[in-house]
């Protein structure tokens, strides 16, 4: 795999890394019950890089069809809502 999946959109507005988009360098997608961003941080500040240019660094959801060797192969990833769910997730 030569590219990493870009975060196309994120609506988890309570996350410190959401500043008009995801400003974390990279996120981890995991979640025990539902596929979700494991990088979400709800402390009361804004953090991360100056512009929203995040990628999926690792995906722990082995049951997703976009997962190849713990890397996301989707063309873009959407993270949604207060629970920061990965809505790009698709079961195998």
PDB file of C-alpha atoms in Angstrom:
ATOM      1  CA  UNK A   1       0.000   0.000   0.000  1.00  0.00           C
ATOM      2  CA  UNK A   2       1.540   3.285  -1.076  1.00  0.00           C
ATOM      3  CA  UNK A   3      -0.959   5.813   0.304  1.00  0.00           C
ATOM      4  CA  UNK A   4      -2.858   6.356   3.518  1.00  0.00           C
ATOM      5  CA  UNK A   5      -6.541   7.231   3.730  1.00  0.00           C
ATOM      6  CA  UNK A   6      -7.270  10.917   4.252  1.00  0.00           C
ATOM      7  CA  UNK A   7      -9.929  12.092   6.690  1.00  0.00           C
ATOM      8  CA  UNK A   8     -12.475  13.521   4.246  1.00  0.00           C
ATOM      9  CA  UNK A   9     -14.747  14.927   6.953  1.00  0.00           C
ATOM     10  CA  UNK A  10     -15.195  14.944  10.708  1.00  0.00           C
ATOM     11  CA  UNK A  11     -18.268  16.224  12.536  1.00  0.00           C
ATOM     12  CA  UNK A  12     -17.092  15.350  16.058  1.00  0.00           C
ATOM     13  CA  UNK A  13     -17.109  19.023  17.072  1.00  0.00           C
ATOM     14  CA  UNK A  14     -16.384  18.330  20.762  1.00  0.00           C
ATOM     15  CA  UNK A  15     -13.001  16.829  19.834  1.00  0.00           C
ATOM     16  CA  UNK A  16      -9.940  18.972  20.554  1.00  0.00           C
ATOM     17  CA  UNK A  17      -8.535  17.977  17.154  1.00  0.00           C
ATOM     18  CA  UNK A  18     -11.580  19.258  15.228  1.00  0.00           C
ATOM     19  CA  UNK A  19     -10.880  22.789  14.053  1.00  0.00           C
ATOM     20  CA  UNK A  20     -12.956  23.075  10.868  1.00  0.00           C
ATOM     21  CA  UNK A  21     -11.880  19.479  10.170  1.00  0.00           C
ATOM     22  CA  UNK A  22      -9.509  16.974  11.735  1.00  0.00           C
ATOM     23  CA  UNK A  23      -6.165  18.527  12.663  1.00  0.00           C
ATOM     24  CA  UNK A  24      -4.625  15.436  14.260  1.00  0.00           C
ATOM     25  CA  UNK A  25      -1.583  14.204  12.330  1.00  0.00           C
ATOM     26  CA  UNK A  26      -3.165  10.748  12.130  1.00  0.00           C
ATOM     27  CA  UNK A  27      -6.015   8.889  13.796  1.00  0.00           C
ATOM     28  CA  UNK A  28      -6.595   5.310  14.831  1.00  0.00           C
ATOM     29  CA  UNK A  29      -9.930   3.738  13.983  1.00  0.00           C
ATOM     30  CA  UNK A  30     -11.003   1.107  16.492  1.00  0.00           C
ATOM     31  CA  UNK A  31     -13.986   0.691  18.758  1.00  0.00           C
ATOM     32  CA  UNK A  32     -15.247  -2.338  20.619  1.00  0.00           C
ATOM     33  CA  UNK A  33     -18.887  -2.202  19.534  1.00  0.00           C
ATOM     34  CA  UNK A  34     -18.890   0.237  16.622  1.00  0.00           C
ATOM     35  CA  UNK A  35     -16.114   1.511  14.356  1.00  0.00           C
ATOM     36  CA  UNK A  36     -14.975   4.801  15.861  1.00  0.00           C
ATOM     37  CA  UNK A  37     -12.065   7.210  16.023  1.00  0.00           C
ATOM     38  CA  UNK A  38      -9.811   6.238  18.906  1.00  0.00           C
ATOM     39  CA  UNK A  39      -7.978   9.568  18.767  1.00  0.00           C
ATOM     40  CA  UNK A  40     -10.962  11.666  19.887  1.00  0.00           C
ATOM     41  CA  UNK A  41     -10.108  13.875  22.840  1.00  0.00           C
ATOM     42  CA  UNK A  42     -12.785  16.022  24.458  1.00  0.00           C
ATOM     43  CA  UNK A  43     -10.610  18.231  26.658  1.00  0.00           C
ATOM     44  CA  UNK A  44     -11.528  21.913  26.491  1.00  0.00           C
ATOM     45  CA  UNK A  45      -8.985  23.236  24.001  1.00  0.00           C
ATOM     46  CA  UNK A  46      -8.094  23.051  20.334  1.00  0.00           C
ATOM     47  CA  UNK A  47      -5.025  21.030  19.430  1.00  0.00           C
ATOM     48  CA  UNK A  48      -3.198  19.501  16.503  1.00  0.00           C
ATOM     49  CA  UNK A  49      -1.757  20.872  13.311  1.00  0.00           C
ATOM     50  CA  UNK A  50      -2.661  24.278  11.927  1.00  0.00           C
ATOM     51  CA  UNK A  51      -4.749  22.922   9.058  1.00  0.00           C
ATOM     52  CA  UNK A  52      -7.068  19.909   8.746  1.00  0.00           C
ATOM     53  CA  UNK A  53      -4.966  17.335   6.872  1.00  0.00           C
ATOM     54  CA  UNK A  54      -5.343  14.167   8.955  1.00  0.00           C
ATOM     55  CA  UNK A  55      -5.035  10.580   7.785  1.00  0.00           C
ATOM     56  CA  UNK A  56      -5.846   7.157   9.187  1.00  0.00           C
ATOM     57  CA  UNK A  57      -2.594   5.941  10.721  1.00  0.00           C
ATOM     58  CA  UNK A  58      -4.014   2.564  11.718  1.00  0.00           C
ATOM     59  CA  UNK A  59      -7.298   0.713  11.551  1.00  0.00           C
ATOM     60  CA  UNK A  60      -7.990  -1.923  14.165  1.00  0.00           C
ATOM     61  CA  UNK A  61     -11.286  -3.007  12.570  1.00  0.00           C
ATOM     62  CA  UNK A  62     -10.213  -6.259  10.920  1.00  0.00           C
ATOM     63  CA  UNK A  63     -13.844  -6.832   9.917  1.00  0.00           C
ATOM     64  CA  UNK A  64     -13.858  -3.801   7.567  1.00  0.00           C
ATOM     65  CA  UNK A  65     -13.462  -4.396   3.844  1.00  0.00           C
ATOM     66  CA  UNK A  66     -11.165  -1.344   3.606  1.00  0.00           C
ATOM     67  CA  UNK A  67      -8.679  -2.840   6.107  1.00  0.00           C
ATOM     68  CA  UNK A  68      -5.495  -4.281   4.598  1.00  0.00           C
ATOM     69  CA  UNK A  69      -2.784  -5.156   7.107  1.00  0.00           C
ATOM     70  CA  UNK A  70      -4.210  -2.654   9.633  1.00  0.00           C
ATOM     71  CA  UNK A  71      -4.143   0.141   7.036  1.00  0.00           C
ATOM     72  CA  UNK A  72      -7.211   1.820   5.552  1.00  0.00           C
ATOM     73  CA  UNK A  73      -7.549   1.552   1.773  1.00  0.00           C
ATOM     74  CA  UNK A  74     -10.651   3.761   1.438  1.00  0.00           C
ATOM     75  CA  UNK A  75     -10.371   6.797  -0.797  1.00  0.00           C
ATOM     76  CA  UNK A  76     -11.453   9.022   2.095  1.00  0.00           C
ATOM     77  CA  UNK A  77     -12.791   8.474   5.587  1.00  0.00           C
ATOM     78  CA  UNK A  78     -15.763  10.209   7.200  1.00  0.00           C
ATOM     79  CA  UNK A  79     -15.961  10.505  10.996  1.00  0.00           C
ATOM     80  CA  UNK A  80     -19.382  11.487  12.321  1.00  0.00           C
ATOM     81  CA  UNK A  81     -21.096  12.767  15.434  1.00  0.00           C
ATOM     82  CA  UNK A  82     -20.349  12.964  19.134  1.00  0.00           C
ATOM     83  CA  UNK A  83     -19.277   9.305  19.206  1.00  0.00           C
ATOM     84  CA  UNK A  84     -16.821   9.917  16.316  1.00  0.00           C
ATOM     85  CA  UNK A  85     -18.083   6.935  14.348  1.00  0.00           C
ATOM     86  CA  UNK A  86     -16.302   5.886  11.177  1.00  0.00           C
ATOM     87  CA  UNK A  87     -19.131   6.003   8.655  1.00  0.00           C
ATOM     88  CA  UNK A  88     -16.848   4.769   5.883  1.00  0.00           C
ATOM     89  CA  UNK A  89     -16.670   1.390   7.630  1.00  0.00           C
ATOM     90  CA  UNK A  90     -18.085  -1.433   5.520  1.00  0.00           C
ATOM     91  CA  UNK A  91     -18.274  -5.012   6.808  1.00  0.00           C
ATOM     92  CA  UNK A  92     -16.506  -7.727   4.818  1.00  0.00           C
TER      93      UNK A  92
END
